[in-house]
Coordinates of C-alpha atoms and ligand atoms in Angstrom, one line a residue:
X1 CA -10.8 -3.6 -32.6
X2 CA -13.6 -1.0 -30.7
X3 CA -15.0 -3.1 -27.8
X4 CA -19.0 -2.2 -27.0
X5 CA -19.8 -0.2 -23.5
X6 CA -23.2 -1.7 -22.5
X7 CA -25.3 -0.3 -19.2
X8 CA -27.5 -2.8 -17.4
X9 CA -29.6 -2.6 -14.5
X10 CA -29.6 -5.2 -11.8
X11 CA -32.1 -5.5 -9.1
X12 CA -32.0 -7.7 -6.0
X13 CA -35.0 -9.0 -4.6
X14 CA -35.7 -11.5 -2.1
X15 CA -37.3 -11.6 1.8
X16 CA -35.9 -9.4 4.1
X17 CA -32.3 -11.0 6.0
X18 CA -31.3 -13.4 3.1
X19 CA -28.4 -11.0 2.5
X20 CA -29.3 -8.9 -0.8
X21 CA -27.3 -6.1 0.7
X22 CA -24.1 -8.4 1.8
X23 CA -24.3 -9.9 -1.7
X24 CA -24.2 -6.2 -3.0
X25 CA -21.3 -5.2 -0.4
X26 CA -19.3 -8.1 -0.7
X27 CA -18.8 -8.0 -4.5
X28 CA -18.7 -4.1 -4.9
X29 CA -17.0 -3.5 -1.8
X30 CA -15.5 -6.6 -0.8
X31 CA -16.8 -6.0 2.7
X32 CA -18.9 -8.2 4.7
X33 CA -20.6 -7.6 8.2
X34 CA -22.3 -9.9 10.6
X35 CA -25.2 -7.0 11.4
X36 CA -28.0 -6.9 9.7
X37 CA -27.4 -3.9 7.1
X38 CA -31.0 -2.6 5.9
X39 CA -31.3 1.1 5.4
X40 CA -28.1 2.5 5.2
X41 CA -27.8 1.9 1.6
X42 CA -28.1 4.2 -1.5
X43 CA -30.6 3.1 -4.4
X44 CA -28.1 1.4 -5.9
X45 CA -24.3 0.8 -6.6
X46 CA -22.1 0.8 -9.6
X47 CA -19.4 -1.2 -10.7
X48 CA -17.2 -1.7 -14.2
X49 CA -16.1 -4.5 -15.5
X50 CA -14.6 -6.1 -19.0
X51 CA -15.9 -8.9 -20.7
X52 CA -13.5 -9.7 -23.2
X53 CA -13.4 -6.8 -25.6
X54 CA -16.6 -5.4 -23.8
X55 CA -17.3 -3.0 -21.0
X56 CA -20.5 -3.2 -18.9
X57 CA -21.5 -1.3 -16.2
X58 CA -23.7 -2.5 -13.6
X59 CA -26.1 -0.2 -11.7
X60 CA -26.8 -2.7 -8.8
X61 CA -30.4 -1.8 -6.9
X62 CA -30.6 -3.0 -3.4
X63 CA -33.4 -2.1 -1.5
X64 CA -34.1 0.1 1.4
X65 CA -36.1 -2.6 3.5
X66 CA -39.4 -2.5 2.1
X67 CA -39.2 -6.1 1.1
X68 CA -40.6 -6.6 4.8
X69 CA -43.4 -4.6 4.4
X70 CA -44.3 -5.8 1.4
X71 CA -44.1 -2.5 0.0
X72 CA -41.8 -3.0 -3.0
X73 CA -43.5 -1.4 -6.0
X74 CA -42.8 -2.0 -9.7
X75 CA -40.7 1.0 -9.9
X76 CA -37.9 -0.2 -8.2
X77 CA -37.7 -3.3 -10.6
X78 CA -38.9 -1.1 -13.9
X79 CA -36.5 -1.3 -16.7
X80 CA -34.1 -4.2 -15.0
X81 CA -32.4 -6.2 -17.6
X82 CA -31.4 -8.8 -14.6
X83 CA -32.9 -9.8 -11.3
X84 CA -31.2 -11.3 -8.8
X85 CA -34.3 -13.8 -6.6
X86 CA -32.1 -14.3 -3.5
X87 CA -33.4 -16.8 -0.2
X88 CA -31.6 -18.1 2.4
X89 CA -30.6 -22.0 2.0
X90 CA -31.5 -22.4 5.8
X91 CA -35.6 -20.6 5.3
X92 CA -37.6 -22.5 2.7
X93 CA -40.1 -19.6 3.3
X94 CA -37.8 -17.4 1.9
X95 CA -37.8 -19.7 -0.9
X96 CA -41.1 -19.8 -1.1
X97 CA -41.3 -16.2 -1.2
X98 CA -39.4 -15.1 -4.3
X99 CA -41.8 -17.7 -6.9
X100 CA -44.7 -14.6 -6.3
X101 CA -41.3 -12.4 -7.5
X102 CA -40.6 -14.4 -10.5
X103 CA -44.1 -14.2 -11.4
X104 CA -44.5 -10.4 -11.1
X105 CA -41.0 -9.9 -13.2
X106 CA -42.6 -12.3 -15.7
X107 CA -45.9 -10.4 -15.9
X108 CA -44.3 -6.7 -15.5
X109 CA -41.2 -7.2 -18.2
X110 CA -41.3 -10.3 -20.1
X111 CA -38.6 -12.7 -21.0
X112 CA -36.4 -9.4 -21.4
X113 CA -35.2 -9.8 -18.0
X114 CA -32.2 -12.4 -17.0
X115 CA -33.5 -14.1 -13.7
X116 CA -31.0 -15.5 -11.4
X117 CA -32.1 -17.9 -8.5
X118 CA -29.7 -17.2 -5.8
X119 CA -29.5 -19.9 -2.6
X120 CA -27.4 -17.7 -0.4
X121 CA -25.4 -18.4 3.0
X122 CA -24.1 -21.9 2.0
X123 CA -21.7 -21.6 4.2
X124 CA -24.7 -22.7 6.5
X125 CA -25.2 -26.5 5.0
X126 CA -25.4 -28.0 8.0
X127 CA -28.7 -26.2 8.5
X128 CA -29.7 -26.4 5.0
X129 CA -33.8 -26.8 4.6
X130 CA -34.1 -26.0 1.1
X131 CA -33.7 -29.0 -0.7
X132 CA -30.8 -28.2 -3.5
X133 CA -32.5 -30.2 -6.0
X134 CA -35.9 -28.7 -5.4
X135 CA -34.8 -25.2 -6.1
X136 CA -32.4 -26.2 -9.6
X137 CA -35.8 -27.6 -11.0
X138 CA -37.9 -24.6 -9.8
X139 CA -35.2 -22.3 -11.7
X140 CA -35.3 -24.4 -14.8
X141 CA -38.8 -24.9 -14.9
X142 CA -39.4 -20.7 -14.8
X143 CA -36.3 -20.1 -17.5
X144 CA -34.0 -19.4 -14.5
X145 CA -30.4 -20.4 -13.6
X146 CA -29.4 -22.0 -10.0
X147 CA -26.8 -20.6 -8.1
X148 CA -25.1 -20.8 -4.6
X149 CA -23.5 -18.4 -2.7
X150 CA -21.8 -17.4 0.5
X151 CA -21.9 -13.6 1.1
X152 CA -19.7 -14.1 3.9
X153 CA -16.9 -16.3 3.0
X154 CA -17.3 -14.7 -0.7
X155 CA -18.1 -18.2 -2.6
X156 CA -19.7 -18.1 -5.8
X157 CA -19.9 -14.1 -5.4
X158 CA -18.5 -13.2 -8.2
X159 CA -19.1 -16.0 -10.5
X160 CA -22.5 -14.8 -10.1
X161 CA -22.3 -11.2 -11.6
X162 CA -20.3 -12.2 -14.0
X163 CA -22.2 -14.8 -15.4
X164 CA -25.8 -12.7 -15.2
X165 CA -23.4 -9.9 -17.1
X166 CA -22.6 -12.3 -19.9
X167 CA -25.9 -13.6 -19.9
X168 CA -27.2 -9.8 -20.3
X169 CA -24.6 -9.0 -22.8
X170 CA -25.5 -11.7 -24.9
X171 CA -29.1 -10.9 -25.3
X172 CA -28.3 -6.6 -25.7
Ligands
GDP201 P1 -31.0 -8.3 3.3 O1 -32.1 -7.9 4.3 O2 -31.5 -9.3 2.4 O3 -30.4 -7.2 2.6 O4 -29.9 -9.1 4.2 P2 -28.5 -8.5 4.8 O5 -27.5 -8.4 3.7 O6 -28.8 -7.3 5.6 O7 -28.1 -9.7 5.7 C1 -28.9 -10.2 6.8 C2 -28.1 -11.0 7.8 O8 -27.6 -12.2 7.2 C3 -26.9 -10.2 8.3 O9 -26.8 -10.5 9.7 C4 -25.7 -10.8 7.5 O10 -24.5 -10.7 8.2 C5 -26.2 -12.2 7.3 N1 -25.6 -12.8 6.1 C6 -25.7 -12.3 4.8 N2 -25.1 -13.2 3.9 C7 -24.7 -14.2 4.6 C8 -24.0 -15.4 4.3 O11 -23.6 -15.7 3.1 N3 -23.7 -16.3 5.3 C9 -24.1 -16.1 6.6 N4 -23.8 -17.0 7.5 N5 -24.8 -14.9 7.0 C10 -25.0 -14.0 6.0
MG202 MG1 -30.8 -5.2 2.7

């Protein structure tokens, strides 16, 4: 039995602070750090893994920063076969912020590109002001799935890359 190799491109998107970068860390890396991490990163990250009799590996983009600029062009998000929409539970503008990214994905690549609604920092419910509810019906209503997170105490972390890898595998 030959299991398939498969190569996907992931990109993170999202306002500045929601903690692309200490999603990225935390599941290639397992590290996690209270600072905010912006430019130190490379383009991206890889990481292997087996699903089943498969093998994927994930090229994982982060950006540099220029998400608070507004400076992110369509070449950083060209070619993705998932997206990562990350906001921070406690900042519904950063919720707010990543419907114009669903949007431009939509226009720019189609349906041929696994979106993933990502409500990070869940460890901070007490100070939650996105409405849970809210944001599952906004992901359903674009063709996106809901999840939670916590970067820093590594919840739902790597539930989430595994599922958007299945999800990418089944559509290859
Ligand atoms: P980015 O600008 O979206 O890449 O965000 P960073 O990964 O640099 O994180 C911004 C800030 O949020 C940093 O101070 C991180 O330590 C913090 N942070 C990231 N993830 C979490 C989390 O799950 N919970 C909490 N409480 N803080 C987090
Ligand atoms: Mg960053």
């Amino acid at each position: 039995m030959s299991g398939k190799n498969y190569q996907f491109k992931v990109v993170l998107l999202g306002e500045g602070c929601v903690g692309k970068t200490s999603l990225m860390l935390r599941y290639v890396q397992d590290k996690f750090n209270e600072e905010h991490l912006s430019t130190i990163q490379a383009a991206f990250l890889k990481k292997k893994i087996r699903i089943g009799s498969n093998s994927v590996e994930l090229a994982i983009w982060d950006t540099a920063g220029q998400e608070r600029y507004h400076a992110l062009g369509p070449i950083y998000y060209r070619a993705s076969n998932g997206a990562f929409l990350v906001y921070d539970i406690t900042d519904i503008d950063s919720f707010e912020r990543i419907k114009s990214w669903v949007k431009e994905l939509k226009t720019s690549l189609g349906n041929n590109c696994i979106l993933c609604i990502v409500g990070n920092k869940s460890d901070l419910e007490k100070n939650r002001n996105v409405p849970i509810k809210e944001a599952e019906e906004y992901a359903k209503s674009v063709g996106a799935k809901h999840y939670s997170t916590s970067a820093k105490l590594n919840h739902g972390v790597n539930e989430l890359f595994l599922d958007i890898s299945k999800r990418m595998a089944e559509k290859a």
